[in-house]
C-alpha positions in Angstrom: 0.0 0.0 0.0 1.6 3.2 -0.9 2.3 6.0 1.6 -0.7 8.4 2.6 -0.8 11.8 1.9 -1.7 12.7 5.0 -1.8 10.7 8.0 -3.2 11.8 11.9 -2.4 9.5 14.7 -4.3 9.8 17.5 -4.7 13.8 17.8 -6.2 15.4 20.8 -6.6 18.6 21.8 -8.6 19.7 25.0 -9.4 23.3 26.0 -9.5 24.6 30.1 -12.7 25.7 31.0 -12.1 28.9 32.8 -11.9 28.5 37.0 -14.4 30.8 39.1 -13.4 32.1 42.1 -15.3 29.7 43.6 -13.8 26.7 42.0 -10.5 27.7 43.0 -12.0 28.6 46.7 -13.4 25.1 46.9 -10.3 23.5 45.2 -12.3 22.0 42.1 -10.4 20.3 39.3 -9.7 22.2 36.2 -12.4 20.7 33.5 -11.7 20.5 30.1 -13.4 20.6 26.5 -12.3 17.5 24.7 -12.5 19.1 21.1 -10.4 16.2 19.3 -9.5 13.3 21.5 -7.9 10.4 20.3 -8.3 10.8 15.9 -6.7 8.8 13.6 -7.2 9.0 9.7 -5.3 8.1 6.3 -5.5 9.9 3.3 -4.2 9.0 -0.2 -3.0 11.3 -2.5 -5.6 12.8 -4.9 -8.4 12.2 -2.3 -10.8 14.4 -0.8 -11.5 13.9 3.2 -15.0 15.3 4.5 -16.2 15.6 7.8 -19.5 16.0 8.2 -21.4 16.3 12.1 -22.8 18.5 14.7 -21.9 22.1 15.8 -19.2 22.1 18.3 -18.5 18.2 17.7 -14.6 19.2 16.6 -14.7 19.3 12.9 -12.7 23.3 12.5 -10.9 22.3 15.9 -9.7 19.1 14.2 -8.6 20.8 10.7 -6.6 23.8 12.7 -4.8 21.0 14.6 -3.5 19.5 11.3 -2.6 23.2 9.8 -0.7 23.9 13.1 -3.2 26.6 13.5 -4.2 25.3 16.9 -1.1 23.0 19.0 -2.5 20.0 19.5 -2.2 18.5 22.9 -0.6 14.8 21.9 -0.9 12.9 18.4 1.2 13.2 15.1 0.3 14.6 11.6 2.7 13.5 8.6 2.3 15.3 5.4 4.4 13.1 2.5 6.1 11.4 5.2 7.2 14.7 7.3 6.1 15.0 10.9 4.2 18.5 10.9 4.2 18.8 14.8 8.1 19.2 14.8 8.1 22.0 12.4 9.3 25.4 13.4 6.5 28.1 11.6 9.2 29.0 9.0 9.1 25.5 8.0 5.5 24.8 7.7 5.2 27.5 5.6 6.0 25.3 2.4 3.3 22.9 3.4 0.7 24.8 4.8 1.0 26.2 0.9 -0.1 22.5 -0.3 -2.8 21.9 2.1 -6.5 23.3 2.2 -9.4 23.2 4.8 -12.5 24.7 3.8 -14.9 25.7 6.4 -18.8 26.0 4.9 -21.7 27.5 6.5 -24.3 24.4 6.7 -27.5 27.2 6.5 -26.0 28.7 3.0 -24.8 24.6 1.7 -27.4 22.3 3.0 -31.4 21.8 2.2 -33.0 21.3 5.4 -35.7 19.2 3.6 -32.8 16.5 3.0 -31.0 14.5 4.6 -27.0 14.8 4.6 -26.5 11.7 3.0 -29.2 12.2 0.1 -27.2 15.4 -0.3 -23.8 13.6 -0.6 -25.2 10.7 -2.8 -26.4 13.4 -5.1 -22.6 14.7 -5.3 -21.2 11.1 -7.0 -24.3 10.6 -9.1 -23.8 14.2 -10.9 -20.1 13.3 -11.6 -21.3 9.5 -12.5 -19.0 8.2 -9.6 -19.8 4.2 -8.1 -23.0 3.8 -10.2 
């Protein structure tokens, strides 16, 4: 099997709630936001990823992590074999150049009156793909 693309290996990234007074009076753990816990994917060259789900559920959290946008908290992201989390931002320059996430706004691209995967399935039968 050739080499992917783009691989993530168990990425996570968590964000502090902030304390209150109180919880600091009363000695409270710090809790968390688990945006992206634990996400692993392969991608092949020439393909397209999508990910499709709820608001807040980590999808724009998840795609800033593999820019280097946000640091992610543990994990690894290889682009063509390169470890993206040990790049300085003067080296990641070059790759962020190759790589694209595009954010949509599911109100202006999605009919309520269907469901997501009609929508999806509509995509491959316009461009006649696995009929």
């Amino acid at each position: 099997m050739p080499e992917p693309l783009l691989e993530v290996r168990d990425l996570v990234k968590h964000f502090p709630l902030p304390r209150t007074l109180l919880d600091a009076a009363l000695r409270r753990p710090q809790e968390t936001v688990r945006a992206v816990d634990g996400v692993s994917f392969r991608l092949g060259r020439g393909k397209t990823l999508g990910l499709v789900g709820e608001s807040g559920c980590g999808k724009s959290t998840l795609g800033r992590c593999i820019l280097r946008l946000y640091e992610a908290d543990e994990g690894e992201v290889r682009f063509g074999g390169v470890d993206l989390m040990r790049l300085d931002e003067r080296e990641l320059v070059p790759f962020r150049t190759r790589m694209q996430v595009v954010f949509q706004d599911p109100y202006a691209s999605l009919n309520p009156r269907q469901a997501v995967g009609n929508t999806l399935l509509e995509v491959l039968d316009v461009h006649e793909i696995g009929a």
